[in-house]
XYZ file of C-alpha atoms in Angstrom:
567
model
C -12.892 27.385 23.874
C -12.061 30.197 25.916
C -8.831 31.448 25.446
C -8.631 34.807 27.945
C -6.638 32.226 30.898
C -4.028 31.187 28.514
C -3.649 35.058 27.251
C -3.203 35.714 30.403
C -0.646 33.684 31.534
C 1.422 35.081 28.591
C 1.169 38.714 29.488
C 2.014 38.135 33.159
C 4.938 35.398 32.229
C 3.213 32.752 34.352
C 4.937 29.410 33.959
C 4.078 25.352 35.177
C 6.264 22.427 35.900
C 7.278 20.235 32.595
C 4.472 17.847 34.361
C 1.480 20.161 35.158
C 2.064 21.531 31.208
C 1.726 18.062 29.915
C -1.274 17.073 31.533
C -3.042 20.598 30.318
C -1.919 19.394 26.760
C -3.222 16.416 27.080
C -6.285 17.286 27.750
C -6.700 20.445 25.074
C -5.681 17.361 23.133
C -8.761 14.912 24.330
C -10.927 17.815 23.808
C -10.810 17.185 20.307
C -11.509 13.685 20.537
C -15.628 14.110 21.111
C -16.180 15.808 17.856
C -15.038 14.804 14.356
C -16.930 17.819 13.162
C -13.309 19.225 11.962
C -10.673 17.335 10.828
C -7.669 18.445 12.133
C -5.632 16.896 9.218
C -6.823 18.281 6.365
C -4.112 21.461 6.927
C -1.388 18.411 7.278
C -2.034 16.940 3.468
C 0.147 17.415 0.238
C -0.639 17.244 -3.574
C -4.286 16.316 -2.625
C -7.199 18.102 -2.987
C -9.723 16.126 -0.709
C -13.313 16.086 -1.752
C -16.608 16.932 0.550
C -17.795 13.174 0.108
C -14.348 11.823 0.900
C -14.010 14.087 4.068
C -17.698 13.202 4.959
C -17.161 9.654 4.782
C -13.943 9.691 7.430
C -16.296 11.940 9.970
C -19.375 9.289 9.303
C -16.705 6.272 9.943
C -15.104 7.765 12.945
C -18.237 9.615 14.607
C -20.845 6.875 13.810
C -19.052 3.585 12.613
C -16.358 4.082 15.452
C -13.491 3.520 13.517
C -14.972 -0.277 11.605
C -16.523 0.237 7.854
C -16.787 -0.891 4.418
C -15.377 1.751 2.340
C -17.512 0.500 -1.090
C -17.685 3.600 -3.068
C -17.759 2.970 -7.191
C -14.128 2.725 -8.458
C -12.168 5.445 -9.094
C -13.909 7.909 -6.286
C -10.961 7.991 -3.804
C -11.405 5.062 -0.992
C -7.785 4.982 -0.886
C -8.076 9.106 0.030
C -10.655 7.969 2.745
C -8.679 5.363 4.414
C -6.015 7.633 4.380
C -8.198 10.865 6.099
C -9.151 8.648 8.693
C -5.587 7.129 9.450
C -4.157 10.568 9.497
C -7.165 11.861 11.843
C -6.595 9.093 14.396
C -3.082 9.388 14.673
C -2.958 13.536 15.306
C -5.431 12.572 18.053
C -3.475 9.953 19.224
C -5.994 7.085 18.745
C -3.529 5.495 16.685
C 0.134 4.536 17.293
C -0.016 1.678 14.945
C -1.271 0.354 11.155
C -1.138 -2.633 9.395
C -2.146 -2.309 5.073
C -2.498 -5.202 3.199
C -3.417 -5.313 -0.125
C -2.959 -7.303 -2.850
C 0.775 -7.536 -4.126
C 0.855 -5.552 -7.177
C -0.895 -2.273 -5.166
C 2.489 -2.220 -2.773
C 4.431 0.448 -4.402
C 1.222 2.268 -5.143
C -0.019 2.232 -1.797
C 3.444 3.685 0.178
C 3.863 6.009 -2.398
C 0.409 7.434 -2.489
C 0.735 7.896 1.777
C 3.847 8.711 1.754
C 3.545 11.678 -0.618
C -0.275 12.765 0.420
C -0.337 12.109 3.822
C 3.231 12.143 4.613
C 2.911 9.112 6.583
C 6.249 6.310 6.334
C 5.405 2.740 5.896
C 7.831 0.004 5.666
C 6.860 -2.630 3.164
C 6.557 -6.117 1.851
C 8.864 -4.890 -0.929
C 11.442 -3.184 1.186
C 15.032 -4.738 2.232
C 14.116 -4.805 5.668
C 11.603 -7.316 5.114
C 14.410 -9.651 3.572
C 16.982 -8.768 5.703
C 15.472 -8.842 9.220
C 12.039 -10.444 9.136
C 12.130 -10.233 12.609
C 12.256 -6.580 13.414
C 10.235 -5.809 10.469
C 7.078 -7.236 12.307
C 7.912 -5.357 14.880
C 7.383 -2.090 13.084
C 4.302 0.344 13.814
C 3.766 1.242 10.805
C 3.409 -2.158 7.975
C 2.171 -2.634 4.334
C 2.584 -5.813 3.590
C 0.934 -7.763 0.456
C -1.764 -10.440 1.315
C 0.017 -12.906 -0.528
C 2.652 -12.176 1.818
C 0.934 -12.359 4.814
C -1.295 -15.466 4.767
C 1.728 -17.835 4.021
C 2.815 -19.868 6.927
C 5.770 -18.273 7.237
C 4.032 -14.788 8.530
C 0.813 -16.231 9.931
C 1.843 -15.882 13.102
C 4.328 -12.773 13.248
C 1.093 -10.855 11.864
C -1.193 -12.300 14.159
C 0.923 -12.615 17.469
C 0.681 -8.339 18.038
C -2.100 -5.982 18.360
C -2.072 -3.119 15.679
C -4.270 0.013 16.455
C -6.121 0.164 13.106
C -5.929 -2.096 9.936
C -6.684 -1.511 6.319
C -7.387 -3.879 4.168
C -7.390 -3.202 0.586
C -9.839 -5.313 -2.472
C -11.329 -6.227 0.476
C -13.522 -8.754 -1.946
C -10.605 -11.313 -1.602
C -12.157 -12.119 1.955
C -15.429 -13.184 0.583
C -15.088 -16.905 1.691
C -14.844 -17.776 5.203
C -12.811 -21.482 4.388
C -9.687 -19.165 2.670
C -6.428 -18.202 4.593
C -7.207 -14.495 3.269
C -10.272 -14.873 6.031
C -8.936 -16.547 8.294
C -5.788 -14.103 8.518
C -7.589 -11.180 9.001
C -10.112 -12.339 11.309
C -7.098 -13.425 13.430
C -5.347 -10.088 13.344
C -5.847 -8.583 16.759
C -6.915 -4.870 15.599
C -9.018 -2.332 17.522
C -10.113 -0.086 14.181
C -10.522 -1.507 11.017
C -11.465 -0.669 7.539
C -12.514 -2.567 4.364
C -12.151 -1.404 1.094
C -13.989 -2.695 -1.838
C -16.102 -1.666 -5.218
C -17.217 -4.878 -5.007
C -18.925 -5.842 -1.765
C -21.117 -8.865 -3.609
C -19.427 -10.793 -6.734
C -21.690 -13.993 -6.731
C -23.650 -14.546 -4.010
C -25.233 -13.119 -0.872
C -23.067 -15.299 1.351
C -19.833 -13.092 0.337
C -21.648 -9.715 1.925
C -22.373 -12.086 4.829
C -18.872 -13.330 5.454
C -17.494 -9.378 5.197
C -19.861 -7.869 7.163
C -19.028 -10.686 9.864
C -15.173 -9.644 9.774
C -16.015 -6.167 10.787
C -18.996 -6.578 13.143
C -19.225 -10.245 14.255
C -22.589 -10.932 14.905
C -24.389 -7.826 13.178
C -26.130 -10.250 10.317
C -26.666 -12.779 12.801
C -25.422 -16.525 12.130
C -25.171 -17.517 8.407
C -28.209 -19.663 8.775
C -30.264 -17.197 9.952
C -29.538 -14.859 7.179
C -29.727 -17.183 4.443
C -33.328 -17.633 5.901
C -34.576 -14.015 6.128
C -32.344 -12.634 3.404
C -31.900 -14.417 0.323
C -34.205 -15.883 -1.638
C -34.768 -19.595 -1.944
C -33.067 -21.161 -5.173
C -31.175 -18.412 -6.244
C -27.977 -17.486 -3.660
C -27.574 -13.650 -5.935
C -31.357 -12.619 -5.075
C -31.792 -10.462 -1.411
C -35.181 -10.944 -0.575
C -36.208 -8.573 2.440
C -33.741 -5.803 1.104
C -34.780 -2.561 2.417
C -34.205 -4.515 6.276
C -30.783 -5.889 4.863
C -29.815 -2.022 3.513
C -30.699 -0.624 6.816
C -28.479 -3.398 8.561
C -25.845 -2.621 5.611
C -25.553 1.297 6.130
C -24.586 0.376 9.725
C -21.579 -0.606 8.929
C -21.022 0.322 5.139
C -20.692 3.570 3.069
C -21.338 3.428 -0.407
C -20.501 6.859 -2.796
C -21.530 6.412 -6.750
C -20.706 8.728 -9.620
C -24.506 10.215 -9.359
C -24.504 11.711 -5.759
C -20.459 12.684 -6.043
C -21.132 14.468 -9.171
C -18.126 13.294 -10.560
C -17.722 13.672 -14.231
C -14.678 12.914 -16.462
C -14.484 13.527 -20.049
C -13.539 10.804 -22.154
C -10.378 8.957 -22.868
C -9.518 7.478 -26.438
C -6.700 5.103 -26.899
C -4.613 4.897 -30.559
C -2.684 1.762 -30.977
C 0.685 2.096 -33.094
C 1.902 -1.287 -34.069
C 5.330 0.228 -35.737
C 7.159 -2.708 -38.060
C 10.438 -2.961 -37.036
C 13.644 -2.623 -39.023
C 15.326 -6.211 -40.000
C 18.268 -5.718 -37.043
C 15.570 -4.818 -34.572
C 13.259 -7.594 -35.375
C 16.988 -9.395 -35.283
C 18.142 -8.414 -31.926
C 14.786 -8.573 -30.294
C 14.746 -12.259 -31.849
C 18.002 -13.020 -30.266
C 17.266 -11.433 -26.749
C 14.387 -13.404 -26.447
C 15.600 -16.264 -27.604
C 18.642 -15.801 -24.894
C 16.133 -15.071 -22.154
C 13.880 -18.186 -23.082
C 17.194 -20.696 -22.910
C 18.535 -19.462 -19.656
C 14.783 -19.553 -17.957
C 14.822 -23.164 -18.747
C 18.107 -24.191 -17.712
C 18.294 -26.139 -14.064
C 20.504 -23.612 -12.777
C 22.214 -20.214 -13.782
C 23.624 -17.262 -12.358
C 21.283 -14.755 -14.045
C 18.032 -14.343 -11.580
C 14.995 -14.991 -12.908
C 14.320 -11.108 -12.387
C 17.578 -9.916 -14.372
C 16.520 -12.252 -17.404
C 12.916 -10.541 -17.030
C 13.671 -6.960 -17.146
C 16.365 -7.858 -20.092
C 13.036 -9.093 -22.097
C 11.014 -6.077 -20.695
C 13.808 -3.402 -21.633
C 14.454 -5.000 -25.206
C 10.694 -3.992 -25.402
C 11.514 -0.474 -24.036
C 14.156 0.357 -26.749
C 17.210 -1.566 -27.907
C 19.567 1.056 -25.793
C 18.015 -0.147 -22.800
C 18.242 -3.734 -23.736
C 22.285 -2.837 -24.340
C 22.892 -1.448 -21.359
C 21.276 -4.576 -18.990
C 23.132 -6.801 -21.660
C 26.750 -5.242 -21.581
C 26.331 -5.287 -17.522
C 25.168 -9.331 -17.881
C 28.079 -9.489 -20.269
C 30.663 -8.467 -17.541
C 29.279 -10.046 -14.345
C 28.339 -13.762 -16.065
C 30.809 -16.737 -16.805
C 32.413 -17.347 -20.115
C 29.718 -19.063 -22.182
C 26.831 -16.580 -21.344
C 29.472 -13.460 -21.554
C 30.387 -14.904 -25.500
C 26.786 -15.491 -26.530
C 26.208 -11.209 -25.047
C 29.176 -10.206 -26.681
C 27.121 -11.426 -29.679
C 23.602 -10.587 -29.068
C 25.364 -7.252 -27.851
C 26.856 -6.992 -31.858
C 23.729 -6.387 -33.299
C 22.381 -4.285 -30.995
C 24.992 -1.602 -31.308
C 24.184 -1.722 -35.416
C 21.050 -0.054 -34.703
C 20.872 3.367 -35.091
C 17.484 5.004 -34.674
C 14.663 2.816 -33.249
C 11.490 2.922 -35.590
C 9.336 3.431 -32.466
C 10.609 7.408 -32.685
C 10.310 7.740 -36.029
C 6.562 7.515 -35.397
C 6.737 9.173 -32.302
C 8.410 12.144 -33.873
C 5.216 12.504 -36.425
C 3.235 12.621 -33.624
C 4.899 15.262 -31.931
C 5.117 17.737 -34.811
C 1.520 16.395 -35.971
C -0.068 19.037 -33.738
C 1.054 21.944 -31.214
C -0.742 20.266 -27.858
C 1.207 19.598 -25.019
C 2.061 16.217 -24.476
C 4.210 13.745 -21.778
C 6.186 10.866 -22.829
C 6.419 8.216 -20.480
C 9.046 5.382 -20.678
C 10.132 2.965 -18.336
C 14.042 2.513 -18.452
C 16.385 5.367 -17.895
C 18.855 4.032 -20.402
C 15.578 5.036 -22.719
C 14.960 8.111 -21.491
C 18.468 9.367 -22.281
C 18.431 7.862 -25.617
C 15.486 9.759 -26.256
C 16.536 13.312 -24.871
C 19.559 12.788 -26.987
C 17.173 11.935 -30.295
C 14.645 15.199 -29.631
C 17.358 17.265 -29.129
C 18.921 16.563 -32.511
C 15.481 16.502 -34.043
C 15.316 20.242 -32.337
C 12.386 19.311 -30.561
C 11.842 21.700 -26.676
C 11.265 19.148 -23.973
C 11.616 19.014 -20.211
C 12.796 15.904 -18.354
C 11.721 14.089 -15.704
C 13.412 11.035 -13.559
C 13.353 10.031 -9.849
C 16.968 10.955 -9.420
C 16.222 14.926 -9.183
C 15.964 16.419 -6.222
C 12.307 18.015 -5.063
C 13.257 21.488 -6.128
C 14.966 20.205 -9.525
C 11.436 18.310 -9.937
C 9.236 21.318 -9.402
C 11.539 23.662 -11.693
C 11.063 20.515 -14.703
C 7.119 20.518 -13.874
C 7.028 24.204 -13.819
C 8.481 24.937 -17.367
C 6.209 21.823 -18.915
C 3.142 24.324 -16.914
C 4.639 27.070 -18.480
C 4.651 25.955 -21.555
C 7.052 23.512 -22.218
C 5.767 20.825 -25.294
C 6.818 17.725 -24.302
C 7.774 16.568 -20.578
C 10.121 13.063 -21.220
C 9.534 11.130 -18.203
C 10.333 7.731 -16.376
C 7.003 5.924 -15.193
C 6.930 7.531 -11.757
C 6.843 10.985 -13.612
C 4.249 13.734 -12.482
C 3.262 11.705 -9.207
C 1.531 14.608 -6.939
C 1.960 16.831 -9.438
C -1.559 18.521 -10.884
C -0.744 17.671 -14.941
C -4.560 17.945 -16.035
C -3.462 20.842 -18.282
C -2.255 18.307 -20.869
C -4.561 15.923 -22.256
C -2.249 13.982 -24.321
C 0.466 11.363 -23.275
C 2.621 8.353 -25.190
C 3.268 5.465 -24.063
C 6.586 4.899 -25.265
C 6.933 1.128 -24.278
C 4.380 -0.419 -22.137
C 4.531 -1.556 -18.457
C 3.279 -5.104 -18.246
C 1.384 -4.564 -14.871
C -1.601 -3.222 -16.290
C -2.402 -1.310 -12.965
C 1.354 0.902 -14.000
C -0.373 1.689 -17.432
C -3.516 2.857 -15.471
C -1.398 5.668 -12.758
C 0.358 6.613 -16.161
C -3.209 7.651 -17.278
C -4.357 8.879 -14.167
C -1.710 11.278 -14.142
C -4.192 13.601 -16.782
C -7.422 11.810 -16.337
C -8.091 13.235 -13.221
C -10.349 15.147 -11.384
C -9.810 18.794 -13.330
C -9.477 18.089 -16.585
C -11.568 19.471 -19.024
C -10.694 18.236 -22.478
C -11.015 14.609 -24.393
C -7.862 12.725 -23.289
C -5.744 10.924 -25.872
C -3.424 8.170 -24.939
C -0.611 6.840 -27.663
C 0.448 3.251 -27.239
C 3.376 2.360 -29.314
C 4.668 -1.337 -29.663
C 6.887 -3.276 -31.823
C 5.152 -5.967 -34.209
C 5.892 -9.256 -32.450
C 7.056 -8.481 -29.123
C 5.571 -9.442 -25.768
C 3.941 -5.856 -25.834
C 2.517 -6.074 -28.924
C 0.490 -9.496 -27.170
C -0.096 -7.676 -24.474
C -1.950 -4.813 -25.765
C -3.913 -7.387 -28.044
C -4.942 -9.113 -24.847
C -6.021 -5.710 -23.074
C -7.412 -3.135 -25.660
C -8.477 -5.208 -28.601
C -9.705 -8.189 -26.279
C -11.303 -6.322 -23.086
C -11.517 -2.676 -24.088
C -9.478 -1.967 -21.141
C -9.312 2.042 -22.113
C -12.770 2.098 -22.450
C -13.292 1.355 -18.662
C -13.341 3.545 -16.051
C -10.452 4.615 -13.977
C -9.940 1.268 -11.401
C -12.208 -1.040 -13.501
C -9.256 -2.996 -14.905
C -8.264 -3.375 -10.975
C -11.125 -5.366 -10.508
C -10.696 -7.280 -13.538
C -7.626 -8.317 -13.253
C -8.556 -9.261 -9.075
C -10.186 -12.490 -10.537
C -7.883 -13.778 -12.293
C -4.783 -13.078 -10.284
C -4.403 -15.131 -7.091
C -0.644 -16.611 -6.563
C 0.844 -14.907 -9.900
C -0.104 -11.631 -11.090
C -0.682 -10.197 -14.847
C 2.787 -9.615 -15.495
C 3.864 -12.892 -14.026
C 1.653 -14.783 -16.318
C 2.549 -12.618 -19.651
C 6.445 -13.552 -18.625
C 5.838 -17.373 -18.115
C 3.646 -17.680 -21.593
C 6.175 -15.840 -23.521
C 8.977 -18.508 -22.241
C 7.347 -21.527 -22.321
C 5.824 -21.296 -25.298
C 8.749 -20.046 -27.804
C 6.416 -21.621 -30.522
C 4.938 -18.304 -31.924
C 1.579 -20.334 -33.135
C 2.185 -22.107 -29.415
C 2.379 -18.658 -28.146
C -0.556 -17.343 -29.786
C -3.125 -19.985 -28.484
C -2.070 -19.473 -24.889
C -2.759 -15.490 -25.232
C -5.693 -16.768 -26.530
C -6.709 -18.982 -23.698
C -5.151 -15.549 -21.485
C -7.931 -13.043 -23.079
C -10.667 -15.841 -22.562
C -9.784 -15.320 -18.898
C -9.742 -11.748 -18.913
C -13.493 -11.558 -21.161
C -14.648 -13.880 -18.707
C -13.811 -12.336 -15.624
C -14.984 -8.437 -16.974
C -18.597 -10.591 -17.859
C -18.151 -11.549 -14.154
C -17.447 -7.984 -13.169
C -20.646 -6.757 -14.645
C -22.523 -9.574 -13.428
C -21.327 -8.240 -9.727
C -22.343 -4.717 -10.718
C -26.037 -5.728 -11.263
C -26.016 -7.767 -7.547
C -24.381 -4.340 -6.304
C -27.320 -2.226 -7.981
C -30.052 -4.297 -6.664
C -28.658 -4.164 -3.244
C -27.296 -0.332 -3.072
C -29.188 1.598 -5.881
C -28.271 5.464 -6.119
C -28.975 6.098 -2.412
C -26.454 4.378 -0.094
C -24.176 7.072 0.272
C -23.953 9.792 2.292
């Protein structure tokens, strides 16, 4: 563009009506709208390092696709980065004044935190206290993330539907597959102009499923579902494409598909080391009576502890018995006489203990070798029990919690860079931070959303680092944990997998409840440890069969997409 007019009304102090100024920035504006050759947000983003497939697939879905594509890259390659480029990109144009995300309930947190922080974009949420509050002006928001589960109830049906949003994202995108679910039917009832699907999983067990997708985006663009049963799959068996290199060409019309091969993107390996630590007779004691406390009050009619207070009481007792005190000696002042006297005597034996066998262990690991590592725990009553333990033991470490401001954040991440040996941090720690100089982390207790284990990990095993990656699980013998990580490393290898694999795992099995729900409701209903074995049991049979199911879906994908349906 030439630029010698606009010099030149500088040097000779030329000025235009408020209006006339406008309309010229307008249009410099729309003069960028012809050519998604540069993205104009790529200067805007923080903490992300966008990579030349990522920014090639937001160009191809905005210059070619016109704003409506599958985003079905392999897992772990970035579609969330994607969605994001092209969201930004539309809305410094000003193609977009308004977004609805769904995804699936447990990704909420994960997905406003990962915009908000990368793309600096504000969404209110499903989770939020404005969606409690005032239901009513929260679908009134431009800017939504709200959980599918959320969504498709009868409830929000129509508040989602009623309004015209700009561009919508829609997250494990798989979950549309069948045209007779609510999940379908909600989104093709959305009024949207731009829309995006993402999924590693286009195809899970039949042909149809592709059909039924494709249809969301581009109604019409496989024909009806008749007609492409007829020329595309083959007779007798509803997983075989018959006519496939028509059906690919059809398919990169509307789909973009990155692998591991053509990103060149290689991770070394992680290994995961399971410490099942015995606990000392007044643990074993106290975590015996907590959950014996929790179980009782679950089952009664009515009380006045929430079902969520008597959860995170069983998930903190997991965490470390000073975090199990602290959520007990709170219960013990707000409740009514009878539960108060049976905390006052749960709370007895918990103040006997003094230090937690868990650290013992993790102390030998520590001193076992000079390598960096991060601690992560969930609770901050933990956290500060453990500061207060390494400092006695002498050990350095740096600390990190959400309650430090950004420049108190940056000085704790810069000594660990510096240095530092161990960075002590809640479960949020290191989020946009680059930490792929240490290659070593402890899980202290264990998050029973399986998808929070996984961003723990991620937080190393990243794009960048260079060395074998060693993850620590502790548990005590017994607890919920300890089932728990029998269910997901010892059943389904899930540190074996690669980064986003357990994502899709987990996807079949989880439809109204989610992992974490289910581990909570077996633990309490069955208070029967041999009970409570057998349904674990029955839990892993789910989870082997839906990673067979996962592979199975992987071989459909490979015979439809091969190596050379990206870019």
């Amino acid at each position: 563009m030439n630029g010698q007019p606009v010099l030149g009304a500088i040097k000779t102090n030329r000025r235009s009506d408020p209006s006339t100024f406008d309309l010229a920035l307008r249009a410099y504006k729309l003069s960028f709208r012809g050519s998604y050759d540069q993205l104009i947000c790529l200067p805007t983003l923080r903490n992300v390092q966008s990579l030349w497939y990522q920014e090639e697939t937001a160009r191809k879905v905005m210059k070619t696709f016109r704003g409506r594509a599958i985003l079905a890259d392999e897992v772990g390659l970035g579609k969330t980065i994607e969605a994001g480029l092209v969201l930004k990109e539309y809305l410094l144009r000003g193609l977009v004044r308004s977004a609805l995300i769904i995804v699936p309930s447990s990704l909420v947190f994960q997905w406003q935190a990962e915009f908000q922080e990368k793309f600096d974009l504000s969404f209110v949420s499903s989770n939020d206290p404005l969606f409690r509050e005032d239901p009513e002006g929260f679908w009134t928001e431009p800017f939504l993330l709200v959980s599918i589960q959320t969504a498709r109830t009868k409830k929000n049906f129509q508040a989602v539907t009623s309004r015209i949003f700009d561009l919508v994202i829609v997250d494990e995108a798989h979950h549309l597959k069948n045209r007779a679910t609510r999940n379908w039917k909600l989104v093709n009832a959305i009024q949207k102009n731009f829309l995006l699907f993402l999924t590693a999983t286009p195809v899970q067990n039949k042909l149809e499923e592709l059909y039924n997708l494709v249809t969301l985006l581009k109604p019409g663009h496989l024909k009806t579902l008749k007609m492409f049963k007829e020329e595309f799959v083959t007779r007798g068996n509803p997983t075989d494409p018959c006519n496939r290199e028509k059906l690919r060409q059809l398919l990169k019309e509307v789909m973009i598909r990155n692998t591991r091969s053509i990103t060149q993107l290689r991770l070394p390996p992680r290994f995961a080391f399971t410490t099942r630590v015995s606990p000392k007779p007044e643990e074993s004691d106290f975590y015996q009576k907590i959950s014996e406390f929790v179980t009782e009050q679950a089952a009664l009619p009515s009380t006045n502890i929430s079902k969520m207070t008597l959860r995170r009481l069983l998930e903190a007792a997991g965490s470390s018995h000073f975090a199990a005190l602290r959520m007990l000696e709170k219960i013990a002042v707000e409740s009514g006489d009878g539960i108060q006297e049976k905390a006052k005597e749960i709370l007895a034996i918990g103040r006997a203990i003094r230090m937690g066998s868990k650290f013992q262990k993790v102390v030998e690991i520590l001193r076992a070798s000079p390598e960096q590592k991060i601690i992560f725990v969930n609770y901050l009553a933990t956290l500060e029990y453990l500061h207060q333990i390494l400092e006695e033991q002498n050990i350095p470490h740096a600390l990190f919690h959400g309650s430090l401001t950004a420049s108190q954040k940056q000085t704790v991440m810069d000594a660990f860079q510096d240095g530092c040996p161990v960075l002590l941090a809640t479960g949020t720690g290191g989020e946009g931070y680059n930490l792929q100089f240490c290659h070593m982390m402890i899980n202290y207790d264990l998050p029973w959303n399986p998808m929070q284990i996984e961003q723990r990990i991620g937080r190393i095993h990243r794009i960048g680092q260079e060395k074998e990656v060693q993850v620590y699980n502790f548990c005590a013998a017994g607890s919920l944990e300890d089932h728990i990580l029998d269910v997901l490393d010892r059943k389904i290898n899930m540190f074996e997998l690669v980064v986003g694999e357990i994502e899709m795992i987990l996807g079949r099995i989880e439809d109204e409840q989610e992992f974490s729900d289910l581990v909570y409701e077996i633990w309490i209903r069955n208070p029967d440890e041999s009970q409570r074995k057998r349904a674990f049991e029955i839990l892993a049979s789910r989870l082997k069969r839906a990673r067979a199911a996962y592979e199975k879906s992987k071989e459909l994908d490979e015979k439809l997409f091969h190596e050379d349906f990206g870019l």
